[in-house]
CSV table of C-alpha atoms in Angstrom, one decimal:
chain,number,residue,atom,x,y,z
A,1,MET,CA,253.3,-156.3,-119.0
A,2,LYS,CA,254.1,-152.8,-120.0
A,3,LYS,CA,256.2,-150.7,-117.7
A,4,LYS,CA,254.0,-149.1,-115.1
A,5,ASN,CA,256.7,-146.6,-114.3
A,6,SER,CA,256.2,-145.0,-117.7
A,7,ILE,CA,253.0,-143.6,-116.3
A,8,ARG,CA,255.1,-141.0,-114.4
A,9,LYS,CA,256.3,-139.4,-117.7
A,10,ASN,CA,252.8,-139.1,-118.9
A,11,GLU,CA,251.5,-137.7,-115.6
A,12,LYS,CA,254.2,-134.9,-115.7
A,13,GLN,CA,252.8,-133.8,-119.0
A,14,GLU,CA,249.2,-133.9,-117.8
A,15,LYS,CA,249.8,-131.8,-114.7
A,16,ARG,CA,252.9,-130.4,-113.1
A,17,ILE,CA,252.7,-130.8,-109.3
A,18,LEU,CA,256.0,-130.8,-107.4
A,19,SER,CA,256.7,-133.0,-104.4
A,20,PRO,CA,256.9,-131.7,-100.9
A,21,PHE,CA,260.6,-132.4,-101.2
A,22,GLY,CA,260.9,-130.0,-104.1
A,23,PRO,CA,261.2,-126.2,-104.1
A,24,ASN,CA,258.2,-123.9,-103.8
A,25,PHE,CA,255.7,-126.6,-103.2
A,26,GLY,CA,253.4,-124.3,-101.3
A,27,ASP,CA,253.4,-121.8,-104.1
A,28,LEU,CA,251.4,-124.2,-106.3
A,29,PHE,CA,248.4,-124.1,-104.0
A,30,ASP,CA,246.0,-121.2,-103.4
A,31,SER,CA,246.4,-120.2,-99.8
A,32,ASN,CA,242.6,-120.4,-99.4
A,33,ARG,CA,242.2,-124.1,-100.4
A,34,GLU,CA,243.3,-127.4,-99.2
A,35,PRO,CA,245.0,-129.9,-101.6
A,36,ASN,CA,242.4,-132.3,-103.2
A,37,LYS,CA,242.7,-135.9,-104.2
A,38,ASN,CA,244.1,-135.0,-107.6
A,39,ASP,CA,246.8,-132.9,-106.1
A,40,TYR,CA,247.9,-135.7,-103.8
A,41,TYR,CA,247.9,-138.2,-106.7
A,42,TYR,CA,250.0,-136.1,-109.1
A,43,ASP,CA,252.4,-135.2,-106.3
A,44,ALA,CA,252.8,-138.9,-105.4
A,45,MET,CA,253.7,-139.6,-109.1
A,46,GLU,CA,256.4,-137.0,-109.0
A,47,LEU,CA,257.9,-138.7,-105.9
A,48,LEU,CA,258.3,-142.1,-107.5
A,49,GLY,CA,261.4,-140.9,-109.3
A,50,GLY,CA,263.2,-141.0,-105.9
A,51,GLY,CA,264.3,-143.6,-103.5
A,52,ALA,CA,262.7,-145.6,-100.7
A,53,ARG,CA,261.9,-142.5,-98.6
A,54,GLU,CA,260.2,-140.8,-101.5
A,55,ILE,CA,258.2,-144.0,-102.4
A,56,LYS,CA,257.0,-144.2,-98.8
A,57,GLU,CA,255.9,-140.6,-98.9
A,58,ALA,CA,254.1,-141.2,-102.2
A,59,LEU,CA,252.2,-144.1,-100.6
A,60,ARG,CA,251.3,-141.8,-97.7
A,61,LEU,CA,249.9,-139.2,-100.0
A,62,LEU,CA,247.9,-141.8,-102.0
A,63,ASN,CA,246.4,-143.0,-98.8
A,64,ILE,CA,245.3,-139.5,-98.0
A,65,ALA,CA,243.6,-139.3,-101.4
A,66,LEU,CA,242.0,-142.7,-100.8
A,67,GLU,CA,240.4,-141.4,-97.6
A,68,MET,CA,238.9,-138.6,-99.5
A,69,ASP,CA,237.2,-140.9,-102.1
A,70,LYS,CA,237.5,-144.7,-101.8
A,71,ASP,CA,235.9,-145.1,-105.3
A,72,TYR,CA,238.3,-142.8,-107.2
A,73,VAL,CA,240.0,-145.0,-109.8
A,74,GLN,CA,242.9,-142.6,-110.4
A,75,THR,CA,244.1,-143.2,-106.8
A,76,TYR,CA,244.3,-146.9,-107.4
A,77,ILE,CA,246.2,-146.3,-110.6
A,78,GLY,CA,248.7,-144.4,-108.4
A,79,PHE,CA,249.0,-147.3,-106.1
A,80,VAL,CA,249.8,-149.6,-109.1
A,81,SER,CA,252.9,-147.4,-109.9
A,82,ALA,CA,253.8,-146.8,-106.2
A,83,TYR,CA,253.8,-150.4,-105.2
A,84,GLY,CA,255.5,-151.3,-108.5
A,85,ALA,CA,258.3,-148.9,-107.6
A,86,ALA,CA,258.5,-150.4,-104.1
A,87,GLY,CA,258.8,-153.9,-105.6
A,88,ASP,CA,255.6,-155.1,-104.1
A,89,LYS,CA,254.1,-157.1,-106.9
A,90,LYS,CA,251.3,-158.5,-104.9
A,91,LYS,CA,249.9,-155.2,-103.8
A,92,SER,CA,250.5,-153.7,-107.2
A,93,GLU,CA,248.4,-156.5,-108.7
A,94,GLU,CA,245.7,-156.0,-106.0
A,95,ALA,CA,245.5,-152.3,-107.0
A,96,ILE,CA,245.1,-153.2,-110.6
A,97,LYS,CA,242.2,-155.5,-109.8
A,98,THR,CA,240.6,-152.9,-107.6
A,99,ALA,CA,241.0,-150.1,-110.2
A,100,TYR,CA,239.3,-152.3,-112.8
A,101,GLU,CA,236.5,-153.3,-110.4
A,102,LYS,CA,235.9,-149.6,-109.6
A,103,THR,CA,235.9,-148.9,-113.4
A,104,LEU,CA,233.2,-151.6,-113.9
A,105,LYS,CA,231.2,-150.0,-111.1
A,106,LYS,CA,231.4,-146.7,-112.9
A,107,PHE,CA,230.5,-148.1,-116.2
A,108,PRO,CA,227.9,-151.0,-115.9
A,109,THR,CA,227.6,-150.6,-119.6
A,110,TRP,CA,230.5,-149.4,-121.7
A,111,PRO,CA,230.0,-146.1,-123.5
A,112,LYS,CA,230.3,-145.9,-127.3
A,113,GLU,CA,233.6,-144.1,-126.9
A,114,MET,CA,236.1,-143.2,-124.3
A,115,ARG,CA,238.6,-140.8,-125.8
A,116,TRP,CA,242.1,-140.4,-124.3
A,117,GLY,CA,242.1,-136.7,-124.9
A,118,TYR,CA,239.5,-136.2,-122.2
A,119,MET,CA,241.5,-136.2,-119.0
A,120,ASP,CA,238.9,-137.8,-116.8
A,121,ASN,CA,238.9,-140.9,-119.0
A,122,ARG,CA,242.6,-141.7,-118.6
A,123,ALA,CA,242.4,-143.5,-115.2
A,124,TYR,CA,239.6,-145.8,-116.5
A,125,MET,CA,241.5,-146.5,-119.7
A,126,ARG,CA,244.6,-147.4,-117.7
A,127,ALA,CA,242.6,-149.6,-115.4
A,128,ILE,CA,241.3,-151.6,-118.4
A,129,GLN,CA,244.8,-151.8,-120.0
A,130,TYR,CA,246.5,-152.9,-116.8
A,131,ARG,CA,243.8,-155.5,-116.1
A,132,GLY,CA,244.4,-156.8,-119.7
A,133,GLU,CA,248.1,-157.0,-119.1
A,134,LEU,CA,247.6,-158.8,-115.8
A,135,TYR,CA,245.4,-161.4,-117.6
A,136,TRP,CA,248.2,-161.7,-120.2
A,137,ASP,CA,250.9,-162.2,-117.6
A,138,ASN,CA,248.8,-165.0,-116.0
A,139,GLY,CA,248.2,-166.8,-119.3
A,140,GLU,CA,244.5,-165.8,-119.6
A,141,ASN,CA,245.0,-164.6,-123.1
A,142,GLU,CA,241.3,-164.6,-124.2
A,143,LYS,CA,240.4,-162.3,-121.4
A,144,ALA,CA,243.4,-160.1,-122.2
A,145,ILE,CA,242.4,-159.9,-125.9
A,146,GLU,CA,238.8,-159.0,-124.9
A,147,LEU,CA,240.0,-156.0,-122.9
A,148,PHE,CA,242.6,-154.8,-125.5
A,149,ARG,CA,239.9,-155.0,-128.2
A,150,LEU,CA,237.6,-153.0,-125.9
A,151,LEU,CA,240.2,-150.3,-125.7
A,152,LEU,CA,240.6,-150.1,-129.4
A,153,LYS,CA,236.9,-149.9,-129.8
A,154,LEU,CA,236.5,-147.2,-127.3
A,155,ASN,CA,239.5,-145.2,-128.5
A,156,PRO,CA,240.4,-146.1,-132.1
A,157,GLY,CA,243.2,-143.5,-132.1
A,158,ASP,CA,244.9,-145.8,-129.5
A,159,ASN,CA,247.0,-143.3,-127.6
A,160,GLN,CA,247.8,-146.1,-125.2
A,161,GLY,CA,249.4,-148.5,-127.6
A,162,ALA,CA,246.9,-151.3,-127.0
A,163,ARG,CA,247.3,-152.4,-130.6
A,164,TYR,CA,251.0,-153.2,-130.0
A,165,GLU,CA,250.1,-155.4,-127.0
A,166,ILE,CA,247.4,-157.3,-128.7
A,167,ALA,CA,249.6,-157.8,-131.8
A,168,ALA,CA,252.4,-159.2,-129.6
A,169,LEU,CA,250.0,-161.5,-127.8
A,170,TYR,CA,248.6,-162.9,-131.1
A,171,ALA,CA,252.2,-163.4,-132.3
A,172,GLY,CA,253.0,-165.4,-129.2
A,173,LEU,CA,255.2,-162.8,-127.6
A,174,ASN,CA,255.0,-161.4,-124.1
A,175,GLY,CA,255.1,-158.1,-122.2
A,176,ASP,CA,258.9,-158.1,-122.1
A,177,ASP,CA,259.0,-158.2,-125.9
A,178,VAL,CA,256.7,-155.2,-126.1
A,179,ASN,CA,259.0,-153.3,-123.6
A,180,ARG,CA,262.0,-154.2,-125.7
A,181,MET,CA,260.5,-153.1,-128.9
A,182,THR,CA,259.3,-149.9,-127.3
A,183,ASP,CA,262.6,-149.1,-125.7
A,184,GLU,CA,264.6,-149.8,-128.9
A,185,GLY,CA,262.1,-147.8,-130.9
A,186,ASN,CA,262.4,-144.8,-128.6
A,187,GLU,CA,266.2,-145.0,-128.7
A,188,ARG,CA,266.3,-145.1,-132.5
A,189,GLN,CA,263.2,-143.0,-133.0
A,190,ASP,CA,262.0,-145.8,-135.3
A,191,TRP,CA,259.0,-147.9,-134.3
A,192,SER,CA,258.8,-149.8,-137.6
A,193,GLU,CA,259.2,-153.2,-135.8
A,194,GLN,CA,256.1,-152.6,-133.8
A,195,GLU,CA,254.1,-151.1,-136.6
A,196,ASN,CA,255.0,-154.0,-138.9
A,197,LEU,CA,253.9,-156.4,-136.2
A,198,VAL,CA,250.6,-154.7,-135.9
A,199,LYS,CA,250.0,-154.8,-139.7
A,200,GLU,CA,250.9,-158.5,-139.9
A,201,GLN,CA,248.7,-159.6,-137.0
A,202,ASN,CA,245.9,-157.2,-137.9
A,203,LEU,CA,245.6,-158.8,-141.3
A,204,LYS,CA,245.1,-162.2,-139.6
A,205,HIS,CA,242.9,-161.2,-136.6
A,206,LYS,CA,241.3,-157.8,-137.6
A,207,PHE,CA,241.4,-156.2,-134.2
A,208,TRP,CA,242.0,-152.6,-135.2
A,209,LYS,CA,240.7,-150.2,-137.8
A,210,GLU,CA,243.0,-147.3,-138.1
A,211,PRO,CA,241.1,-144.0,-138.0
A,212,ARG,CA,241.2,-141.7,-141.0
A,213,TYR,CA,241.6,-138.0,-140.1
């Protein structure tokens, strides 16, 4: 499975919300409004870089967000990361399943596209990806392939890297192999190992058509 903790780096780029342990937290909110579910979510993600105390606080904030809207997929994506940081694999997996179920409820029929560039789509796309990874971890490869292919159909630009995961799956590799290739690529600033794997497996299984811009 891909590293769920990597979501925190992405979230910091999407919206900068400091934790209540950080400086000037109150300055980020208009004095005339209360924090909303997104505020609690992003702040919880910031806290996950800390220790047990911060993780506990992150879970508290996510539970506040949950009380505001029990169908909000982004909150469950937050729980995936928070429980992952806490080392609670069972609850992290439960959050993945719930996020995916809520996504299915939101989309009884999949749209023609779901672009990553539209912020509101990202929680749904992560829910699909995490569910695919969980299927993969549990040896349910066909179900995982179905969801990875779905992501590539909805978002051919593949900002998530689903093509790397499905290529690794077809090659008989696992999530740890994907993590290793990603980490080594980031360290060297050279992702040719992954790109070559995609080319090789895509020739065999035709799962991705790279967009032409």
